[in-house]
């Protein structure tokens, strides 16, 4: 522990943001990380708890008190080694993780938590700047072939871990670039894509073969799931060509809103809108791009995806942006005595909200209205909860103007046809059925087929996908070799 009285002496300092006016001009990241002396002071706030709740609150179990202490001592290289030992991609999580570790931090019980995420961000960026992130090429090759289907954080973590213990790994991706939702979901202003590219270079140097534009199995006809594949491989073929297969295809089936007028032009899934902008930022030409310029935009869905639609619409130059949430407005402050060390229920205001957006809570959409086939408005009604049931408030109907409606109500499941192609059993929510047990975990009902990330757990977080990719890699290694030295 660096400074015994640090938590009493120093206030929490948040990372800075460029002002909204400036950051709305482009799609660049706008967070201003902590400098060396700020990081040292923030790390000094850590109490090095005997039972560090941060460590169990973090899905990849980052060894937080240790790297805090090393940052306090300004021993950045060893802090990097500690961070790298549990997390394949801390430069991703240091940018976009909601930081359940901070909710769990002991200081958060009656004060402000240690700024763990900003310290993680600082360590990861220094590691890249100083050339400490190098390929780890295995000395011995096992001769075993593993296919990883899907290149989101789960697939990337699984592929990297498996290549590092000497397996011949091929990472398949139906889109033209790797990264899953990191690439074609999360906007560049939250995480620039060069962070993915340099990791892919590292993974290639470690022996991972990447095959983009290759669809394993098929999507249903008319599916709106992003698919830039030029080639298809049948699951049967993959099973005969590889010793093990990891399914890491995410949960791509967007939740729809089948109310009258859903077919009107101008009503789109968020996941039609967001990937197009990321492609444009990457330099692609997107014919007929869905744009918000000068439009009145309504985003339906109050979560992360909705917030990303708000930020992107404002960057397009929308005339107005309104975001709907079906649930009532949460309290500004959580009741820490009830929630700590778990993820608290409270109002969350993202940087995109701060850039300009009206937020409407307890509101349901009854109908999309339009003229000449184009959406012009949304009919709504206020709702409240009685005896656990949602009821409409009589007389609260309203029509709001809208030229663009973005549906961001989450994802229901993986695309069923992909699981069915492999014959993998599904759980009650339609996800790939596989446990996370120490023995036999991540194995599906089909021999030698494993599943990790959103495809197994349902829509979740990047940090959970990394955890599952790492743990599934260990399960696959054990299955192939009879033992594994990979961490869980
Ligand atoms: C808009 C948006 C914003 C988000 N923001 C955040 C955030 O700020 N922080 C956070 O922690 N989480 C966020 N999330 C959630 C997070 O991105 C996901 O939980 C995470 O990416 C899941 O990782 P995954 O590897 O399981 O799947 P994915 O990232 O979905 O990757 C799956 C990949 O598999 C490919 N694939 C699927 N089927 C096939 C097939 N048959 N053949 C070949 N390839 C296939 C897909 O094309 C995709 O590239 C966000 C999600 C969205 C949609
Ligand atoms: S819970 Fe908070 S104070 Fe305790 S060790 Fe973790 S980061 Fe430090």
PDB file of N, CA and C in Angstrom, residues 340-378:
ATOM      1  N   UNK A 340     -24.270  -1.725  -2.298  1.00  0.00           N
ATOM      2  CA  UNK A 340     -22.837  -1.995  -2.299  1.00  0.00           C
ATOM      3  C   UNK A 340     -22.568  -3.426  -1.866  1.00  0.00           C
ATOM      4  N   UNK A 341     -21.664  -4.190  -2.419  1.00  0.00           N
ATOM      5  CA  UNK A 341     -20.698  -3.855  -3.473  1.00  0.00           C
ATOM      6  C   UNK A 341     -21.205  -4.189  -4.885  1.00  0.00           C
ATOM      7  N   UNK A 342     -22.526  -4.309  -5.034  1.00  0.00           N
ATOM      8  CA  UNK A 342     -23.057  -4.708  -6.336  1.00  0.00           C
ATOM      9  C   UNK A 342     -23.344  -3.479  -7.209  1.00  0.00           C
ATOM     10  N   UNK A 343     -23.693  -3.738  -8.454  1.00  0.00           N
ATOM     11  CA  UNK A 343     -23.946  -2.687  -9.437  1.00  0.00           C
ATOM     12  C   UNK A 343     -25.207  -1.924  -9.017  1.00  0.00           C
ATOM     13  N   UNK A 344     -25.106  -0.638  -8.755  1.00  0.00           N
ATOM     14  CA  UNK A 344     -26.272   0.064  -8.211  1.00  0.00           C
ATOM     15  C   UNK A 344     -27.280   0.510  -9.262  1.00  0.00           C
ATOM     16  N   UNK A 345     -28.520   0.606  -8.819  1.00  0.00           N
ATOM     17  CA  UNK A 345     -29.601   1.130  -9.659  1.00  0.00           C
ATOM     18  C   UNK A 345     -29.642   2.640  -9.440  1.00  0.00           C
ATOM     19  N   UNK A 346     -29.261   3.401 -10.452  1.00  0.00           N
ATOM     20  CA  UNK A 346     -29.310   4.859 -10.343  1.00  0.00           C
ATOM     21  C   UNK A 346     -29.308   5.470 -11.741  1.00  0.00           C
ATOM     22  N   UNK A 347     -29.627   6.746 -11.813  1.00  0.00           N
ATOM     23  CA  UNK A 347     -29.660   7.437 -13.090  1.00  0.00           C
ATOM     24  C   UNK A 347     -28.240   7.556 -13.630  1.00  0.00           C
ATOM     25  N   UNK A 348     -28.063   7.156 -14.878  1.00  0.00           N
ATOM     26  CA  UNK A 348     -26.732   7.259 -15.491  1.00  0.00           C
ATOM     27  C   UNK A 348     -26.789   8.224 -16.664  1.00  0.00           C
ATOM     28  N   UNK A 349     -25.949   9.224 -16.593  1.00  0.00           N
ATOM     29  CA  UNK A 349     -25.916  10.233 -17.650  1.00  0.00           C
ATOM     30  C   UNK A 349     -24.588  10.095 -18.381  1.00  0.00           C
ATOM     31  N   UNK A 350     -24.662   9.724 -19.648  1.00  0.00           N
ATOM     32  CA  UNK A 350     -23.425   9.477 -20.403  1.00  0.00           C
ATOM     33  C   UNK A 350     -22.911  10.780 -21.007  1.00  0.00           C
ATOM     34  N   UNK A 351     -21.689  10.714 -21.530  1.00  0.00           N
ATOM     35  CA  UNK A 351     -21.113  11.891 -22.198  1.00  0.00           C
ATOM     36  C   UNK A 351     -21.976  12.270 -23.409  1.00  0.00           C
ATOM     37  N   UNK A 352     -22.601  11.293 -24.055  1.00  0.00           N
ATOM     38  CA  UNK A 352     -23.465  11.594 -25.202  1.00  0.00           C
ATOM     39  C   UNK A 352     -24.708  12.364 -24.750  1.00  0.00           C
ATOM     40  N   UNK A 353     -25.263  11.997 -23.611  1.00  0.00           N
ATOM     41  CA  UNK A 353     -26.421  12.750 -23.091  1.00  0.00           C
ATOM     42  C   UNK A 353     -26.029  14.201 -22.848  1.00  0.00           C
ATOM     43  N   UNK A 354     -24.832  14.395 -22.301  1.00  0.00           N
ATOM     44  CA  UNK A 354     -24.383  15.768 -21.987  1.00  0.00           C
ATOM     45  C   UNK A 354     -24.234  16.614 -23.256  1.00  0.00           C
ATOM     46  N   UNK A 355     -24.060  15.937 -24.398  1.00  0.00           N
ATOM     47  CA  UNK A 355     -23.856  16.685 -25.657  1.00  0.00           C
ATOM     48  C   UNK A 355     -25.172  17.224 -26.219  1.00  0.00           C
ATOM     49  N   UNK A 356     -26.296  16.802 -25.652  1.00  0.00           N
ATOM     50  CA  UNK A 356     -27.580  17.340 -26.099  1.00  0.00           C
ATOM     51  C   UNK A 356     -28.593  16.267 -26.378  1.00  0.00           C
ATOM     52  N   UNK A 357     -29.597  16.159 -25.488  1.00  0.00           N
ATOM     53  CA  UNK A 357     -30.614  15.126 -25.642  1.00  0.00           C
ATOM     54  C   UNK A 357     -31.679  15.325 -24.571  1.00  0.00           C
ATOM     55  N   UNK A 358     -32.947  15.215 -24.954  1.00  0.00           N
ATOM     56  CA  UNK A 358     -34.015  15.197 -23.946  1.00  0.00           C
ATOM     57  C   UNK A 358     -34.308  13.745 -23.629  1.00  0.00           C
ATOM     58  N   UNK A 359     -34.407  13.450 -22.354  1.00  0.00           N
ATOM     59  CA  UNK A 359     -34.669  12.059 -21.978  1.00  0.00           C
ATOM     60  C   UNK A 359     -36.077  11.946 -21.402  1.00  0.00           C
ATOM     61  N   UNK A 360     -36.837  11.018 -21.944  1.00  0.00           N
ATOM     62  CA  UNK A 360     -38.214  10.794 -21.486  1.00  0.00           C
ATOM     63  C   UNK A 360     -38.276   9.413 -20.842  1.00  0.00           C
ATOM     64  N   UNK A 361     -38.757   9.362 -19.612  1.00  0.00           N
ATOM     65  CA  UNK A 361     -38.873   8.080 -18.907  1.00  0.00           C
ATOM     66  C   UNK A 361     -40.348   7.678 -18.811  1.00  0.00           C
ATOM     67  N   UNK A 362     -40.576   6.404 -18.536  1.00  0.00           N
ATOM     68  CA  UNK A 362     -41.937   5.871 -18.376  1.00  0.00           C
ATOM     69  C   UNK A 362     -42.812   6.236 -19.575  1.00  0.00           C
ATOM     70  N   UNK A 363     -42.314   5.956 -20.744  1.00  0.00           N
ATOM     71  CA  UNK A 363     -43.045   6.296 -21.969  1.00  0.00           C
ATOM     72  C   UNK A 363     -43.022   5.088 -22.908  1.00  0.00           C
ATOM     73  N   UNK A 364     -44.169   4.781 -23.480  1.00  0.00           N
ATOM     74  CA  UNK A 364     -44.259   3.644 -24.421  1.00  0.00           C
ATOM     75  C   UNK A 364     -44.672   4.149 -25.795  1.00  0.00           C
ATOM     76  N   UNK A 365     -44.225   3.434 -26.811  1.00  0.00           N
ATOM     77  CA  UNK A 365     -44.537   3.808 -28.192  1.00  0.00           C
ATOM     78  C   UNK A 365     -45.721   2.976 -28.675  1.00  0.00           C
ATOM     79  N   UNK A 366     -46.773   3.656 -29.136  1.00  0.00           N
ATOM     80  CA  UNK A 366     -47.976   2.952 -29.583  1.00  0.00           C
ATOM     81  C   UNK A 366     -47.967   2.742 -31.091  1.00  0.00           C
ATOM     82  N   UNK A 367     -47.395   3.721 -31.811  1.00  0.00           N
ATOM     83  CA  UNK A 367     -47.506   3.676 -33.271  1.00  0.00           C
ATOM     84  C   UNK A 367     -46.508   4.635 -33.909  1.00  0.00           C
ATOM     85  N   UNK A 368     -46.034   4.257 -35.084  1.00  0.00           N
ATOM     86  CA  UNK A 368     -45.253   5.207 -35.894  1.00  0.00           C
ATOM     87  C   UNK A 368     -46.201   5.747 -36.953  1.00  0.00           C
ATOM     88  N   UNK A 369     -46.228   7.067 -37.098  1.00  0.00           N
ATOM     89  CA  UNK A 369     -47.113   7.619 -38.123  1.00  0.00           C
ATOM     90  C   UNK A 369     -46.262   8.232 -39.229  1.00  0.00           C
ATOM     91  N   UNK A 370     -46.836   8.314 -40.422  1.00  0.00           N
ATOM     92  CA  UNK A 370     -46.031   8.808 -41.535  1.00  0.00           C
ATOM     93  C   UNK A 370     -46.849   9.374 -42.665  1.00  0.00           C
ATOM     94  N   UNK A 371     -46.119   9.945 -43.601  1.00  0.00           N
ATOM     95  CA  UNK A 371     -46.732  10.452 -44.830  1.00  0.00           C
ATOM     96  C   UNK A 371     -45.919   9.938 -46.006  1.00  0.00           C
ATOM     97  N   UNK A 372     -46.618   9.514 -47.040  1.00  0.00           N
ATOM     98  CA  UNK A 372     -45.973   8.996 -48.247  1.00  0.00           C
ATOM     99  C   UNK A 372     -44.899   7.953 -47.923  1.00  0.00           C
ATOM    100  N   UNK A 373     -45.198   7.102 -46.968  1.00  0.00           N
ATOM    101  CA  UNK A 373     -44.287   6.005 -46.640  1.00  0.00           C
ATOM    102  C   UNK A 373     -43.124   6.389 -45.743  1.00  0.00           C
ATOM    103  N   UNK A 374     -43.038   7.658 -45.334  1.00  0.00           N
ATOM    104  CA  UNK A 374     -41.900   8.090 -44.492  1.00  0.00           C
ATOM    105  C   UNK A 374     -42.392   8.448 -43.098  1.00  0.00           C
ATOM    106  N   UNK A 375     -41.634   8.099 -42.112  1.00  0.00           N
ATOM    107  CA  UNK A 375     -42.046   8.391 -40.736  1.00  0.00           C
ATOM    108  C   UNK A 375     -42.059   9.909 -40.499  1.00  0.00           C
ATOM    109  N   UNK A 376     -43.097  10.376 -39.788  1.00  0.00           N
ATOM    110  CA  UNK A 376     -43.167  11.811 -39.446  1.00  0.00           C
ATOM    111  C   UNK A 376     -43.393  12.012 -37.953  1.00  0.00           C
ATOM    112  N   UNK A 377     -43.763  10.951 -37.264  1.00  0.00           N
ATOM    113  CA  UNK A 377     -44.018  11.122 -35.831  1.00  0.00           C
ATOM    114  C   UNK A 377     -44.176   9.801 -35.106  1.00  0.00           C
ATOM    115  N   UNK A 378     -44.236   9.905 -33.793  1.00  0.00           N
ATOM    116  CA  UNK A 378     -44.376   8.722 -32.947  1.00  0.00           C
ATOM    117  C   UNK A 378     -45.506   8.991 -31.952  1.00  0.00           C
TER     118      UNK A 378
END
